[in-house]
PDB file of C-alpha atoms in Angstrom:
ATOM      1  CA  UNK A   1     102.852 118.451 141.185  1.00  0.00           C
ATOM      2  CA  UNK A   2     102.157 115.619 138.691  1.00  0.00           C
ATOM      3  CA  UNK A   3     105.196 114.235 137.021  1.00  0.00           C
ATOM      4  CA  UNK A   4     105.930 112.036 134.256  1.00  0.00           C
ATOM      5  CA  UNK A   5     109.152 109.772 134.077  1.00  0.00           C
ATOM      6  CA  UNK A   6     109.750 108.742 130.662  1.00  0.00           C
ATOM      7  CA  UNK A   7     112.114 106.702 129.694  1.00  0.00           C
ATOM      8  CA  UNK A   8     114.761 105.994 128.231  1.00  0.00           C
ATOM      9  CA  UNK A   9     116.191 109.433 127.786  1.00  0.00           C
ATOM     10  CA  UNK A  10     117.776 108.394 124.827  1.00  0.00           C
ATOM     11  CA  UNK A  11     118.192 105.255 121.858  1.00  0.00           C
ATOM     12  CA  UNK A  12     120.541 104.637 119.586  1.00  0.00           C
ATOM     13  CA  UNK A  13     119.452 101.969 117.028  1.00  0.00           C
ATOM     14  CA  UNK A  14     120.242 100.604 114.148  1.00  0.00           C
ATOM     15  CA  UNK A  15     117.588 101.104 110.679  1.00  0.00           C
ATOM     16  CA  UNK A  16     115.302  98.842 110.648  1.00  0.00           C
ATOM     17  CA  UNK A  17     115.050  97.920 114.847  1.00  0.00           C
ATOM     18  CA  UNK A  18     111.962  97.996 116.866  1.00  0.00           C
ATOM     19  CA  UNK A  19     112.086 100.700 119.602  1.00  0.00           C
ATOM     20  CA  UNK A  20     110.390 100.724 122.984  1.00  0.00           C
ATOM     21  CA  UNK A  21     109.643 103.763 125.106  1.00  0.00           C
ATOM     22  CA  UNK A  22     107.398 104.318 128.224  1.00  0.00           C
ATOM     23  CA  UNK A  23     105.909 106.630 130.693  1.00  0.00           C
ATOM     24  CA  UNK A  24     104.890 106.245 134.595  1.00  0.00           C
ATOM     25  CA  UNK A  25     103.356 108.628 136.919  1.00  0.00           C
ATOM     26  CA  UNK A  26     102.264 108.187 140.339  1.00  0.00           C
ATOM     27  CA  UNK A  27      98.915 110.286 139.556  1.00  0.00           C
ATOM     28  CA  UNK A  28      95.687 108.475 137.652  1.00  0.00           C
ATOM     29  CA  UNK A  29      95.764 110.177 133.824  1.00  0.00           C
ATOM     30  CA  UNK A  30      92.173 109.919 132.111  1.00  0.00           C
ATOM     31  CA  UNK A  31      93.900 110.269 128.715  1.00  0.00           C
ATOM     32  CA  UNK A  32      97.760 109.186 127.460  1.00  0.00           C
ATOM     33  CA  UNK A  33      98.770 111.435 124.061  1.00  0.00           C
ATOM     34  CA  UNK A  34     101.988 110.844 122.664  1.00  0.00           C
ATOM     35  CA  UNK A  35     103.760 113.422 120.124  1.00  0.00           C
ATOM     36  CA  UNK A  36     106.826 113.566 118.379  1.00  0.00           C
ATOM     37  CA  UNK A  37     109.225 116.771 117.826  1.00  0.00           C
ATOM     38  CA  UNK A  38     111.520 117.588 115.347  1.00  0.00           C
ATOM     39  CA  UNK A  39     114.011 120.203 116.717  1.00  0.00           C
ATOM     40  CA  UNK A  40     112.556 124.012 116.249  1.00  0.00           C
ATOM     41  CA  UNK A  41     109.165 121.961 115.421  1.00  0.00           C
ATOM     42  CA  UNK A  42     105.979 121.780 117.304  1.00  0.00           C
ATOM     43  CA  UNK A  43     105.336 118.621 118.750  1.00  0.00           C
ATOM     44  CA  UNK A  44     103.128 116.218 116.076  1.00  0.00           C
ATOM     45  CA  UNK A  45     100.196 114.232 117.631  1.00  0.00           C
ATOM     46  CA  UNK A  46     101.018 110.565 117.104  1.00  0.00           C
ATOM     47  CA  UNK A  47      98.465 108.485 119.220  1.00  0.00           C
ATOM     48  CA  UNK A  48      95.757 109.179 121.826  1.00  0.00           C
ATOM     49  CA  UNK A  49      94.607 106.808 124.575  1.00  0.00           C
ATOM     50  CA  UNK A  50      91.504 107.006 126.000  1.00  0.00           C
ATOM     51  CA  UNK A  51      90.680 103.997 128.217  1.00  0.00           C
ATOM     52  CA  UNK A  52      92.447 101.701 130.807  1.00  0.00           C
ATOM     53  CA  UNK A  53      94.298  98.666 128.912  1.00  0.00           C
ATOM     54  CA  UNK A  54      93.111 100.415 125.585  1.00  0.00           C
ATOM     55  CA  UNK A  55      95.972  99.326 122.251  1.00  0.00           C
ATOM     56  CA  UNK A  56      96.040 101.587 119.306  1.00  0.00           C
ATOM     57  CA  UNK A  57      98.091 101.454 116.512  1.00  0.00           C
ATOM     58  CA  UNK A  58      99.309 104.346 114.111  1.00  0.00           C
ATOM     59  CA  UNK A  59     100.876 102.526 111.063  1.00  0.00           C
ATOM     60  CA  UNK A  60     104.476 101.239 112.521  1.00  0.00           C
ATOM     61  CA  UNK A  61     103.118 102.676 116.145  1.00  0.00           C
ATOM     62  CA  UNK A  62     101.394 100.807 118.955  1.00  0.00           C
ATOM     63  CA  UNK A  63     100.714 102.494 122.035  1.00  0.00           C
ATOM     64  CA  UNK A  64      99.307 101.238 125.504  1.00  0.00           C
ATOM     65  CA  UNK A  65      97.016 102.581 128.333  1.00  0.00           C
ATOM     66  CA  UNK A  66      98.236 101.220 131.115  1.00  0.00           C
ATOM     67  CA  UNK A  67      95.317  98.732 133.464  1.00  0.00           C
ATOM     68  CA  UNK A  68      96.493 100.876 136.862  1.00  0.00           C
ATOM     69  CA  UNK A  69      95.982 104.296 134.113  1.00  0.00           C
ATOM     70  CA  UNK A  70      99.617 105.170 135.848  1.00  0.00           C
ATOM     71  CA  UNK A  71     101.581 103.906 132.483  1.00  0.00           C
ATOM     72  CA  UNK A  72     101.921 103.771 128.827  1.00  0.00           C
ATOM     73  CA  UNK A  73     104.342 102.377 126.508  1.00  0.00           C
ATOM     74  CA  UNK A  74     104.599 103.500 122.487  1.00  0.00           C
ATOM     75  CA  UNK A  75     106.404 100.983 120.030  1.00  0.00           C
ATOM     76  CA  UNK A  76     107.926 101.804 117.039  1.00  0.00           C
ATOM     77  CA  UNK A  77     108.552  98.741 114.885  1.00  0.00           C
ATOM     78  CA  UNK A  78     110.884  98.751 111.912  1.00  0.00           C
ATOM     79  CA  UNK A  79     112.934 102.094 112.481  1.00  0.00           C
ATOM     80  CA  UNK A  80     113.868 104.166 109.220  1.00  0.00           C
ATOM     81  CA  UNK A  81     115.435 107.389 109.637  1.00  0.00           C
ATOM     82  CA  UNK A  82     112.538 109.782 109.253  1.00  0.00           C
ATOM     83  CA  UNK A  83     111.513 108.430 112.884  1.00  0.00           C
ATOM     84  CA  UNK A  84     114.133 109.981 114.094  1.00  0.00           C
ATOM     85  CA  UNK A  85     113.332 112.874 116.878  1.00  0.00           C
ATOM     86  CA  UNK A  86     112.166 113.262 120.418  1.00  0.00           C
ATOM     87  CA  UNK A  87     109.223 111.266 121.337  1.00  0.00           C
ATOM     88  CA  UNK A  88     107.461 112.764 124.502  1.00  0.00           C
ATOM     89  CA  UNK A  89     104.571 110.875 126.203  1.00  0.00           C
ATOM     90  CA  UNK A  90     101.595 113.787 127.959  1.00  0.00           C
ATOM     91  CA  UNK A  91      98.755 112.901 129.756  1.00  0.00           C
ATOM     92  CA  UNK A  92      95.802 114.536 130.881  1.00  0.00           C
ATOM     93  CA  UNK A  93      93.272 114.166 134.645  1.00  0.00           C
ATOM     94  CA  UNK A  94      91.097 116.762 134.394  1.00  0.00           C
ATOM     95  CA  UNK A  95      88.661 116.776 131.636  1.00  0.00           C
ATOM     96  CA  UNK A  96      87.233 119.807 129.183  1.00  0.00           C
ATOM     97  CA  UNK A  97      90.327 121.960 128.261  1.00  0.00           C
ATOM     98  CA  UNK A  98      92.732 121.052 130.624  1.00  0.00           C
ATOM     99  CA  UNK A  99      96.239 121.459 130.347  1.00  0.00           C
ATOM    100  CA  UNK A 100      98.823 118.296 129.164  1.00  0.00           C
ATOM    101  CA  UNK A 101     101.586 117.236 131.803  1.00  0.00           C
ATOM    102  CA  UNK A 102     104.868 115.602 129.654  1.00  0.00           C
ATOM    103  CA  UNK A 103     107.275 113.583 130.132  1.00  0.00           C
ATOM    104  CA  UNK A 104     110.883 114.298 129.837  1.00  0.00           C
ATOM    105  CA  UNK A 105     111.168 113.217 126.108  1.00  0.00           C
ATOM    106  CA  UNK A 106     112.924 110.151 124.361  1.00  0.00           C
ATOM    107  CA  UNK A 107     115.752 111.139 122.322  1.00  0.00           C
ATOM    108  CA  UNK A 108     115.703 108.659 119.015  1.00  0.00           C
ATOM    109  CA  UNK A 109     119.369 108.114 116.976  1.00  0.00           C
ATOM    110  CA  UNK A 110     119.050 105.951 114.077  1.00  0.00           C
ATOM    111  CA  UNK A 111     122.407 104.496 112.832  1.00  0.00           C
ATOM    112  CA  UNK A 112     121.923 103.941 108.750  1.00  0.00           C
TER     113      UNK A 112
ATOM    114  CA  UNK B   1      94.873 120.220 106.150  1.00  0.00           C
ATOM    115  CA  UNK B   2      94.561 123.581 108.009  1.00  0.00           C
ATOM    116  CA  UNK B   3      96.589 123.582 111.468  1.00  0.00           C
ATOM    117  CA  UNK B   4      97.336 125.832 114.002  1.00  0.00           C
ATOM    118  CA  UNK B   5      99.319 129.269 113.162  1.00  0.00           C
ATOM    119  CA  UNK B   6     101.317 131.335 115.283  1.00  0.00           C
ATOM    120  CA  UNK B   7     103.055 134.521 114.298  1.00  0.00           C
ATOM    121  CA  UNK B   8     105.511 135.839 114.594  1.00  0.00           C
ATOM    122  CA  UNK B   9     107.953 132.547 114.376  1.00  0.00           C
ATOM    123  CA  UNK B  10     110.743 134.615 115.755  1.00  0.00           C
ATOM    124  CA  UNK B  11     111.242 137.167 117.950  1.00  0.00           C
ATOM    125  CA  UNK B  12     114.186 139.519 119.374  1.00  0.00           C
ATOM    126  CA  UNK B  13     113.506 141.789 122.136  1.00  0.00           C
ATOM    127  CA  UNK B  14     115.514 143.818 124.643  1.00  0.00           C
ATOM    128  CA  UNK B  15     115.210 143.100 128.266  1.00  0.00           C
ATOM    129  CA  UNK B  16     112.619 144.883 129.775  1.00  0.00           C
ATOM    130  CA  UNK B  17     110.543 144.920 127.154  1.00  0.00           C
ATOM    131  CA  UNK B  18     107.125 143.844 126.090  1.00  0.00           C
ATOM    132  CA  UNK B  19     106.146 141.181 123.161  1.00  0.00           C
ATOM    133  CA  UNK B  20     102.790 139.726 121.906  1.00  0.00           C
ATOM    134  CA  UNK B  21     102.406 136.574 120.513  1.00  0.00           C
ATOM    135  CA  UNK B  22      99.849 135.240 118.438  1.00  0.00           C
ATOM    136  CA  UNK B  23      97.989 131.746 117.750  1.00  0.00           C
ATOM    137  CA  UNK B  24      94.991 131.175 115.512  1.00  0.00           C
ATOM    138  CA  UNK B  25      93.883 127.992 115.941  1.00  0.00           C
ATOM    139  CA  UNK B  26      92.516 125.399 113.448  1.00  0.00           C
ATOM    140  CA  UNK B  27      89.204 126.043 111.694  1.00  0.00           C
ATOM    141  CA  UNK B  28      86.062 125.347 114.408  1.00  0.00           C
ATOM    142  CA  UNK B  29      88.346 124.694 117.577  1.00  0.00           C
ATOM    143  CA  UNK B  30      87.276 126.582 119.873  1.00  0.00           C
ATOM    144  CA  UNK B  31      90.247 125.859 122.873  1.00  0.00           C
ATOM    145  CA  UNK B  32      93.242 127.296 122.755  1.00  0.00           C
ATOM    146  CA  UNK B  33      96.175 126.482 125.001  1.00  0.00           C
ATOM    147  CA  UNK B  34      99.058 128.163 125.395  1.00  0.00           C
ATOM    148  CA  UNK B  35     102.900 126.557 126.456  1.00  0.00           C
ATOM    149  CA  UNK B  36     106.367 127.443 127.085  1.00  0.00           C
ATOM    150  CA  UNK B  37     109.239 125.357 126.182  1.00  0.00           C
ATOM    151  CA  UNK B  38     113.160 125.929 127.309  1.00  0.00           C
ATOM    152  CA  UNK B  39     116.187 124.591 125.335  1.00  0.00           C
ATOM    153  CA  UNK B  40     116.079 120.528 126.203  1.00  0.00           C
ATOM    154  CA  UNK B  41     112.722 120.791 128.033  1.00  0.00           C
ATOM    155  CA  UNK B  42     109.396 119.359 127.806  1.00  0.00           C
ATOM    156  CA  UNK B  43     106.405 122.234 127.463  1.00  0.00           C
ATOM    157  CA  UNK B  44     105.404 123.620 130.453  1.00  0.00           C
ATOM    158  CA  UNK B  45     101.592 124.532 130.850  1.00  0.00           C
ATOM    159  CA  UNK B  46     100.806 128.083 130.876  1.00  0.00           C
ATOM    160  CA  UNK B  47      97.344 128.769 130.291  1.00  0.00           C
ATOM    161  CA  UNK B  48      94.054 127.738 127.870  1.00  0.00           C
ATOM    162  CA  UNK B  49      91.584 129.102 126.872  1.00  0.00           C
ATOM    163  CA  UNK B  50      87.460 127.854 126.039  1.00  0.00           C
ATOM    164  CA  UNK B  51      84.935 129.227 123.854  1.00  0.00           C
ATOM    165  CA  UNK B  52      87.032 132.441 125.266  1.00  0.00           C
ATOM    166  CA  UNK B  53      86.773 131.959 128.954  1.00  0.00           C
ATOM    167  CA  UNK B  54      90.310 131.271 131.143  1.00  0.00           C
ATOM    168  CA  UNK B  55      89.828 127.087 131.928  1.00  0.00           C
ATOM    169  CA  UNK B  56      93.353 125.831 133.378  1.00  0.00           C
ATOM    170  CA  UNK B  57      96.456 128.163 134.479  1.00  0.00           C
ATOM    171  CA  UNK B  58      99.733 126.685 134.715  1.00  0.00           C
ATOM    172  CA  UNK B  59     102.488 128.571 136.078  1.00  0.00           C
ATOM    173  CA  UNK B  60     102.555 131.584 134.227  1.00  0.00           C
ATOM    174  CA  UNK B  61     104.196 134.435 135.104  1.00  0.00           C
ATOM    175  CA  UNK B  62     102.238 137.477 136.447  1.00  0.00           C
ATOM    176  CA  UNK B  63     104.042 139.284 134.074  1.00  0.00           C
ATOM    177  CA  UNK B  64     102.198 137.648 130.956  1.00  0.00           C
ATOM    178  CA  UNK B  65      98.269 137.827 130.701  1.00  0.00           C
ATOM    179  CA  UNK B  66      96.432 136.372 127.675  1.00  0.00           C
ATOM    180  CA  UNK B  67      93.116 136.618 126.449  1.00  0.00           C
ATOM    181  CA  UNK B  68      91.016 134.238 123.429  1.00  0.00           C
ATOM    182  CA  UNK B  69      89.048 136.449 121.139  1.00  0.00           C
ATOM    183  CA  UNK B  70      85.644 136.229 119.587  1.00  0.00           C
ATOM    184  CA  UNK B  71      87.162 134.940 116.308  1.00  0.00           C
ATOM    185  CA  UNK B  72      89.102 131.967 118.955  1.00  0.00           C
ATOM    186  CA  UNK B  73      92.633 133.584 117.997  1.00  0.00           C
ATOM    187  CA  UNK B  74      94.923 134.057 121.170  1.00  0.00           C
ATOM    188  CA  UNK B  75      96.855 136.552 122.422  1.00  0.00           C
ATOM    189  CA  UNK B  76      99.750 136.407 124.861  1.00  0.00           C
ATOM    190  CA  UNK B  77     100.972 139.327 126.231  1.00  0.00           C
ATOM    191  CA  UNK B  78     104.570 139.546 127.714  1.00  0.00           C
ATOM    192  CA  UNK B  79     106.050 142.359 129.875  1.00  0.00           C
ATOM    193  CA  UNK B  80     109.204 143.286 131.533  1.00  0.00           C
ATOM    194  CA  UNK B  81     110.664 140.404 129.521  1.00  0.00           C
ATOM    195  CA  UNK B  82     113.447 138.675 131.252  1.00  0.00           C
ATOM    196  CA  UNK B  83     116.618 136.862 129.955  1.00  0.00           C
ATOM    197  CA  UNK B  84     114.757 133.574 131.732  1.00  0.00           C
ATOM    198  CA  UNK B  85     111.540 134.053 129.467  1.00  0.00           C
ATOM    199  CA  UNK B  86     114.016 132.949 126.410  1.00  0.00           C
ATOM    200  CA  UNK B  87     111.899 130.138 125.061  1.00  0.00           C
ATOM    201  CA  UNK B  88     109.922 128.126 122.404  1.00  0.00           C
ATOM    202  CA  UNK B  89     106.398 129.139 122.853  1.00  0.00           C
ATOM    203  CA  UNK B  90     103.693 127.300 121.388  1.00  0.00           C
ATOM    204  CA  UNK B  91      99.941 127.271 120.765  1.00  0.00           C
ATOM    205  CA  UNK B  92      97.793 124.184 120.515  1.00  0.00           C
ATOM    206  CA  UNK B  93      94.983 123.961 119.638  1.00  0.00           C
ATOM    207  CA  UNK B  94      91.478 121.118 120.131  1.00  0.00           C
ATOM    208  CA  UNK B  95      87.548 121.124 119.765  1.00  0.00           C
ATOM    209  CA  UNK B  96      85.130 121.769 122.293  1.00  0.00           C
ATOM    210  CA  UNK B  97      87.922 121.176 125.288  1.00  0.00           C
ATOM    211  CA  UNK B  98      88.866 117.639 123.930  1.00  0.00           C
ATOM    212  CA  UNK B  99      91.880 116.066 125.156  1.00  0.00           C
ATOM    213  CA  UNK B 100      93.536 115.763 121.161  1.00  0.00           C
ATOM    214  CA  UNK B 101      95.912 118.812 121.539  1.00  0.00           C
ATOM    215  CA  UNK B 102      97.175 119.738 117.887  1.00  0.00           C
ATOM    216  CA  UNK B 103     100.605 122.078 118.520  1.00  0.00           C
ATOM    217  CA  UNK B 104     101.815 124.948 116.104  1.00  0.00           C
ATOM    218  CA  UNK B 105     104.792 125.618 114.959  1.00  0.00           C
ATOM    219  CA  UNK B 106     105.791 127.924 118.005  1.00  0.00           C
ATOM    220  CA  UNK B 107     107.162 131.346 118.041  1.00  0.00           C
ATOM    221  CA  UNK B 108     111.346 131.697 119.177  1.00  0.00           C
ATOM    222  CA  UNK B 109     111.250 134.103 121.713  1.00  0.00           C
ATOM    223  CA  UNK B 110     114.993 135.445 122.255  1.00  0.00           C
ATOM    224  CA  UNK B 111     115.431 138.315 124.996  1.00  0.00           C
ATOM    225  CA  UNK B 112     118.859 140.235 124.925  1.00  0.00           C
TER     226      UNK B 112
END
């Protein structure tokens, strides 16, 4: 089936960093949706990505459609310790109610 | 804002046994989807829901069945629970089929 590999797995950063974290597939996704989770929490939307080579920024957070539509990457400049969480990417082929295939999370640590 | 709300948050149920969980989307979405998530997992796809007709089926169990009502809320139905079905399950939620999923809060399931 259609697999995301995110990575890394995990960060630990100091306050006030930038952080990198990215997804590849092997599959074609028409849309790239990234969410953050706090633990027991649902995941929160953060950015969506609609079009090949498309960048969209969410305050501190810049994400990328990848040109092949195979990859994205989300940034996270100037860490402070709310950001702290699991980041997951999810993308979508199908269109009209179809379901989201994730990744396997990035686990963020923020040293104060 | 209004988002999505599931009830109950927790559960506790003997093996064997049967639960129902509930999700009532955010005012005039009409797609509901519906996702299971195991201790330090991504969610798995189970099944969604449009304007109350089945659209995408992940693996879910035969055991479970769930239906969208005329009022969009969702119901899913769990029988002959398992110790395996343990889980976060959560509810999204997104208009007209589009690909922004917005996630409740999820419902602890916890089978003895």
């Amino acid at each position: 089936g259609q697999q995301l590999n995110q990575s890394p797995q995990s960060m630990f950063i100091q306050e006030g960093e930038d952080v990198s974290m990215n997804c590849t597939s092997s599959s074609i996704f028409n849309t790239w949706l990234w969410y953050k989770q706090d633990p027991g929490e649902g995941p929160v939307l953060l950015i969506a990505l609609y079009k090949a080579g498309e960048l969209t920024s969410n305050g501190r957070l810049t994400a990328q459609f990848g040109i092949t539509r195979k990859d994205s990457f989300l940034n996270i400049s100037a860490s402070i310790p709310s950001d702290v969480g699991i980041y997951f990417c999810a993308g979508q082929t199908g269109q009209g109610a179809q379901k989201l295939v994730f990744g396997q999370g990035t686990r963020l640590t923020i040293n104060p | 804002a209004a988002g999505v709300i599931q009830s109950p948050r927790h559960l506790i149920k003997e093996k064997r046994e049967t639960a129902t969980l509930k999700c009532y989307p955010i005012p005039r979405h009409d797609t509901v989807y519906w996702y299971q998530q195991g201790p330090g997992q991504d969610p798995q796809f189970l099944i969604s829901f449009y304007e109350k007709m089945q659209s995408d089926k992940g693996s879910i169990p035969d055991r479970f069945s769930a239906q969208q009502f005329s009022d969009y809320h969702s119901e899913l139905n769990m029988s002959s629970l398992e110790l395996g079905d343990s889980a976060l399950y959560f509810c999204a939620s997104s208009l007209a089929g589009g690909p922004e999923q917005f996630f409740g809060p999820g419902t602890r399931l916890t089978v003895l």
